[in-house]
Coordinates of C-alpha atoms in Angstrom, one line a residue:
X832 CA 135.4 93.4 113.9
X833 CA 136.0 89.5 113.7
X834 CA 134.2 89.3 116.6
X835 CA 131.2 91.6 115.7
X836 CA 131.1 90.0 111.8
X837 CA 130.6 86.5 113.0
X838 CA 127.8 88.5 116.1
X839 CA 126.1 89.1 112.3
X840 CA 126.1 85.9 111.2
X841 CA 124.9 83.9 114.6
X842 CA 122.1 86.9 114.5
X843 CA 121.1 86.3 110.9
X844 CA 120.9 82.7 111.3
X845 CA 118.9 82.7 114.7
X846 CA 116.5 85.0 113.0
X847 CA 115.4 82.8 110.2
X848 CA 115.6 80.1 112.1
X849 CA 112.7 81.7 114.4
X850 CA 111.2 82.8 111.8
X851 CA 111.2 80.0 109.3
X852 CA 110.0 77.3 112.2
X853 CA 107.5 80.4 114.0
X854 CA 105.4 80.7 110.6
X855 CA 105.1 78.2 109.3
X856 CA 104.3 76.5 112.8
X857 CA 101.6 78.9 113.0
X858 CA 100.6 78.1 109.3
X859 CA 100.2 74.4 110.3
X860 CA 98.3 75.1 112.9
X861 CA 95.7 77.2 111.9
X862 CA 95.7 74.1 107.9
X863 CA 94.7 71.6 111.4
X864 CA 92.2 73.0 112.6
X865 CA 90.6 73.9 109.4
X866 CA 91.6 69.7 108.7
X867 CA 89.5 69.1 112.2
X868 CA 87.0 70.5 110.8
X869 CA 87.0 72.7 113.7
X870 CA 84.9 76.4 112.4
X871 CA 88.4 79.2 111.9
X872 CA 87.1 82.5 113.5
X873 CA 87.6 85.2 111.1
X874 CA 90.7 86.6 113.0
X875 CA 92.2 83.4 112.3
X876 CA 91.5 83.8 108.8
X877 CA 93.5 87.0 108.7
X878 CA 96.3 85.6 111.6
X879 CA 97.1 82.8 108.9
X880 CA 97.9 85.5 106.6
X881 CA 99.6 87.4 108.5
X882 CA 102.0 84.2 109.0
X883 CA 101.5 83.5 105.4
X884 CA 103.6 86.6 104.2
X885 CA 106.1 86.7 107.2
X886 CA 107.0 83.8 106.0
X887 CA 107.2 84.7 102.4
X888 CA 109.4 87.8 103.6
X889 CA 111.7 85.6 105.5
X890 CA 111.9 83.5 102.5
X891 CA 112.9 86.0 100.6
X892 CA 115.1 88.3 102.9
X893 CA 116.5 86.6 105.6
X894 CA 117.2 83.0 104.0
X895 CA 119.3 84.8 101.4
X896 CA 120.6 87.5 103.8
X897 CA 121.9 84.8 105.9
X898 CA 123.5 83.5 103.0
X899 CA 125.4 86.1 102.1
X900 CA 127.0 86.8 105.7
X901 CA 128.0 83.4 105.2
X902 CA 129.7 83.5 102.7
X903 CA 127.7 82.9 99.4
X904 CA 127.5 86.0 98.2
X905 CA 126.2 87.1 94.3
X906 CA 124.6 84.3 93.9
X907 CA 122.0 86.2 92.0
X908 CA 121.7 87.3 88.4
X909 CA 119.9 91.0 87.6
X910 CA 116.7 90.0 86.6
X911 CA 117.0 87.3 90.3
X912 CA 117.7 90.3 92.2
X913 CA 114.5 92.3 91.0
X914 CA 112.8 89.0 91.2
X915 CA 113.8 88.6 94.9
X916 CA 113.3 91.9 95.3
X917 CA 109.5 91.9 94.5
X918 CA 108.5 88.7 96.8
X919 CA 110.3 90.9 99.6
X920 CA 107.4 93.4 98.6
X921 CA 104.9 92.2 97.6
X922 CA 105.5 90.3 101.4
X923 CA 106.1 93.5 103.3
X924 CA 103.0 95.3 101.8
X925 CA 100.9 92.3 101.8
X926 CA 102.0 91.8 105.9
X927 CA 101.4 95.5 106.9
X928 CA 97.9 95.1 104.5
X929 CA 96.4 92.1 106.8
X930 CA 97.6 93.3 110.1
X931 CA 95.5 97.1 109.5
X932 CA 92.6 94.6 108.4
X933 CA 93.1 92.7 112.0
X934 CA 93.3 96.2 113.8
X935 CA 90.4 97.3 112.6
X936 CA 87.9 95.0 112.7
X937 CA 88.9 93.9 115.8
X938 CA 88.5 97.7 116.3
X939 CA 85.0 97.1 114.7
X940 CA 83.9 93.9 117.0
X941 CA 84.4 95.7 120.3
X942 CA 82.1 98.4 119.8
X943 CA 79.5 100.0 121.2
X944 CA 76.4 98.4 120.2
X945 CA 75.5 102.1 119.3
X946 CA 78.0 103.3 117.0
X947 CA 77.7 103.4 113.9
X948 CA 80.3 101.3 113.1
X949 CA 79.2 98.3 114.6
X950 CA 76.6 97.7 110.8
X951 CA 79.7 97.4 109.4
X952 CA 81.1 94.4 111.3
X953 CA 79.1 92.1 109.6
X954 CA 79.5 92.9 106.5
X955 CA 83.4 92.9 107.0
X956 CA 82.8 89.3 108.2
X957 CA 80.9 88.2 105.8
X958 CA 83.2 89.3 103.4
X959 CA 87.1 88.9 105.0
X960 CA 88.2 86.6 103.0
X961 CA 87.6 88.2 99.5
X962 CA 89.1 91.3 101.3
X963 CA 92.4 89.4 102.2
X964 CA 92.3 87.4 98.2
X965 CA 91.7 91.5 96.9
X966 CA 94.6 93.2 99.4
X967 CA 97.2 90.1 98.1
X968 CA 96.2 90.4 94.7
X969 CA 96.4 94.7 94.7
X970 CA 99.2 94.3 96.2
X971 CA 101.1 91.4 93.3
X972 CA 100.1 93.8 91.0
X973 CA 101.6 97.2 92.6
X974 CA 105.3 95.9 93.4
X975 CA 104.3 94.0 89.5
X976 CA 104.9 97.6 88.2
X977 CA 107.6 99.1 90.1
X978 CA 109.4 95.8 89.1
X979 CA 108.1 95.5 85.5
X980 CA 109.4 99.5 85.9
X981 CA 112.9 98.8 86.7
X982 CA 113.0 95.7 84.4
X983 CA 112.9 97.9 81.2
X984 CA 114.8 100.3 83.0
X985 CA 118.0 98.0 82.9
X986 CA 118.6 98.8 79.3
X987 CA 118.2 102.7 79.9
X988 CA 121.8 104.3 79.8
X989 CA 120.3 107.0 81.9
X990 CA 121.1 104.7 85.3
X991 CA 122.8 106.0 87.6
X992 CA 122.6 103.7 91.3
X993 CA 124.0 100.5 91.9
X994 CA 122.2 98.3 95.0
X995 CA 124.7 95.6 96.6
X996 CA 122.5 93.8 98.6
X997 CA 125.3 90.9 99.8
X998 CA 123.4 88.1 97.9
X999 CA 122.8 90.4 95.0
X1000 CA 123.0 93.1 93.3
X1001 CA 121.1 95.3 90.9
X1002 CA 121.2 98.3 89.2
X1003 CA 118.3 100.5 87.6
X1004 CA 117.4 102.8 90.5
X1005 CA 117.7 106.2 89.4
X1006 CA 114.8 109.5 90.5
X1007 CA 111.6 108.2 88.0
X1008 CA 112.3 104.7 90.3
X1009 CA 112.5 106.6 93.6
X1010 CA 109.7 108.5 92.9
X1011 CA 107.6 105.4 91.6
X1012 CA 107.8 103.8 94.6
X1013 CA 107.3 105.6 96.7
X1014 CA 104.5 107.1 95.7
X1015 CA 102.9 102.8 94.8
X1016 CA 104.5 101.4 98.0
X1017 CA 105.3 104.2 100.3
X1018 CA 102.6 106.5 100.1
X1019 CA 100.3 103.3 101.4
X1020 CA 102.0 101.5 103.5
X1021 CA 101.9 105.0 105.6
X1022 CA 98.1 105.3 105.4
X1023 CA 97.9 101.9 106.4
X1024 CA 100.2 102.6 110.1
X1025 CA 98.6 105.8 110.7
X1026 CA 94.6 103.9 110.0
X1027 CA 96.5 100.9 112.4
X1028 CA 97.7 103.0 114.9
X1029 CA 93.4 104.8 114.7
X1030 CA 92.1 101.1 115.2
X1031 CA 94.1 100.1 117.8
X1032 CA 94.1 103.6 119.8
X1033 CA 90.5 103.6 119.2
X1034 CA 90.4 99.5 120.8
X1035 CA 92.5 100.5 123.4
X1036 CA 90.4 103.9 124.4
X1037 CA 86.6 101.5 124.1
X1038 CA 88.1 98.6 126.3
X1039 CA 89.5 101.3 129.3
X1040 CA 86.4 102.9 129.3
X1041 CA 84.5 99.8 129.5
X1042 CA 87.0 98.6 132.0
X1043 CA 86.0 102.0 133.9
X1044 CA 82.3 100.9 133.9
X1045 CA 82.2 97.0 135.4
X1046 CA 85.1 98.2 138.1
X1047 CA 83.3 98.1 140.8
X1048 CA 81.0 94.8 140.3
X1049 CA 84.8 92.8 140.1
X1050 CA 85.7 95.1 143.3
X1051 CA 81.8 93.7 145.6
X1052 CA 83.5 90.4 144.1
X1053 CA 86.4 91.2 145.2
X1054 CA 87.9 89.7 141.9
X1055 CA 92.4 89.9 141.3
X1056 CA 92.7 88.6 138.1
X1057 CA 93.3 90.4 135.2
X1058 CA 89.8 91.1 133.5
X1059 CA 89.8 90.2 130.2
X1060 CA 89.1 93.5 128.6
X1061 CA 93.1 94.2 130.5
X1062 CA 93.9 91.3 128.5
X1063 CA 93.1 92.0 125.2
X1064 CA 93.9 95.4 125.7
X1065 CA 97.8 94.3 127.0
X1066 CA 97.4 91.9 123.6
X1067 CA 96.6 94.6 121.2
X1068 CA 99.6 97.2 122.9
X1069 CA 103.1 95.0 122.9
X1070 CA 101.1 93.5 119.0
X1071 CA 100.9 97.4 118.1
X1072 CA 104.0 98.5 119.5
X1073 CA 106.0 95.2 118.1
X1074 CA 104.6 96.3 115.0
X1075 CA 105.4 100.3 114.7
X1076 CA 109.2 100.5 116.4
X1077 CA 109.7 97.2 114.0
X1078 CA 109.2 98.6 111.5
X1079 CA 109.4 102.7 111.9
X1080 CA 113.0 102.1 112.6
X1081 CA 113.6 99.9 109.8
X1082 CA 112.2 102.6 107.6
X1083 CA 113.9 105.4 109.0
X1084 CA 116.8 103.5 108.3
X1085 CA 116.0 102.8 105.1
X1086 CA 115.0 106.0 103.9
X1087 CA 118.3 107.2 105.5
X1088 CA 120.3 104.7 103.5
X1089 CA 118.9 105.5 100.1
X1090 CA 118.2 109.2 100.5
X1091 CA 121.8 110.6 101.3
X1092 CA 124.1 106.7 99.8
X1093 CA 125.4 106.1 103.3
X1094 CA 126.0 102.8 103.0
X1095 CA 128.3 102.3 106.4
X1096 CA 128.3 98.9 107.7
X1097 CA 126.8 98.9 111.1
X1098 CA 123.6 101.2 109.5
X1099 CA 122.9 98.3 106.2
X1100 CA 123.2 95.5 108.9
X1101 CA 120.7 97.0 111.7
X1102 CA 118.8 97.9 108.6
X1103 CA 118.5 94.1 107.4
X1104 CA 118.1 93.1 111.5
X1105 CA 115.3 95.3 112.6
X1106 CA 113.4 94.6 108.7
X1107 CA 113.8 91.1 110.1
X1108 CA 112.1 91.1 113.2
X1109 CA 108.4 91.5 113.2
X1110 CA 108.2 88.6 110.5
X1111 CA 110.6 86.7 113.0
X1112 CA 109.4 87.4 116.9
X1113 CA 105.6 88.1 115.8
X1114 CA 104.7 84.2 115.4
X1115 CA 106.1 84.2 119.4
X1116 CA 103.9 86.9 120.7
X1117 CA 101.0 85.6 119.3
X1118 CA 101.7 82.4 120.1
X1119 CA 102.7 83.2 124.1
X1120 CA 98.9 85.1 124.1
X1121 CA 96.3 83.1 122.5
X1122 CA 97.3 80.4 124.2
X1123 CA 97.7 78.3 120.2
X1124 CA 99.5 75.2 122.3
X1125 CA 96.6 74.5 124.3
X1126 CA 94.1 75.4 121.5
X1127 CA 95.8 72.6 119.4
X1128 CA 96.3 70.1 122.1
X1129 CA 92.5 70.3 122.4
X1130 CA 91.7 70.1 119.6
X1131 CA 93.9 66.6 118.6
X1132 CA 92.2 65.2 121.7
X1133 CA 88.2 66.2 121.2
X1134 CA 89.6 64.6 117.6
X1135 CA 90.5 61.5 119.5
X1136 CA 87.3 60.9 121.8
X1137 CA 85.7 61.3 119.3
X1138 CA 87.2 57.7 117.1
X1139 CA 87.7 56.4 120.7
X1140 CA 83.4 56.4 120.8
X1141 CA 83.0 54.8 117.6

C-alpha cells in the first residue's frame, strides 16, 4: 500500500503541475496575442475561456487534493470547504458549457452555404463574447443557489451525511440537497454533453462528405499529404473523445460513490484523478494540434521586425 500511496501522490503532483503550466501558458499566449494587437478569432476567445475554467478547476481541486495526499489534511473549515466546492462546481460547469459552445460554433462554421444553420453563424460570431459572459454568469448563479442552500442547511438537525474530501470535511447533504444538485447541475451537464456530441458528429459527417467530393481532385494531382479536412476531423475526434472519456468516467465514478455510499480507496482516488484529466491534458492537445508555439513565435518575429523598421 505504501507503493500505491506514493504513486498516487506523484500522479496528483504531476497532474496539478502540468495543468497549471499548460492552462496558464495558453492564457498568457492569448493575452500576448491581444496585447500585440493581433485579431483574436472567435475560437481563440472561446478556448481562452475554456483554459480559464480549467485553471479554476486545477486551483480549486488539484492543488488542495495534492496537498491532502502529501499529508496536509483538513486545513479548511466547513464554510471554506463549501466555498471551495462552489468554485469547483463553477469551473466544471463553465468548462462543459464553453466546450459545448466551441463544438457548436465549429459546426456552424463548416456548415454548407445552403444550410439553414449557416445564417446563425454570423450572429453567434458577432455576439460570442456576450454568450461566454452569460455562461459565466449563469453557472455562477446556478452553483450559488446550491451553495447557499447547503449553507442554510448547516444548522438543520435533519442532516444525515458527511463528506470527507481529504483536505476538508463538510456536512449538509441530504435528499433535498442531492435532488437540487441533480436538477441544477447534473441535468444541464447531460444536456450540454448530448448537444456537443451531436454537433461534433455533424462536423465529422460534413467534413467526410466534403472529403469524398474533392478526393478525385487530390488524387489527380498526386497529393499524399493529409487534407485540411482530415486534420480538422482528427482534432475534433481527439478533443471530443478526451472530453467524453474523462468526464463520463468521472461522472460515473462520482455517481456510484455518492449513491451507494462506497468510499473505497481505489474508487475515490480514481474519481479524483479522472476529474482532473481533461483540465490537465486538454491544453497539451490544443498546443499540439493548433501549432500554438509556432503562432506565438511568428507574433514576436513580426513585432521585432516592425520595431526594427522604425
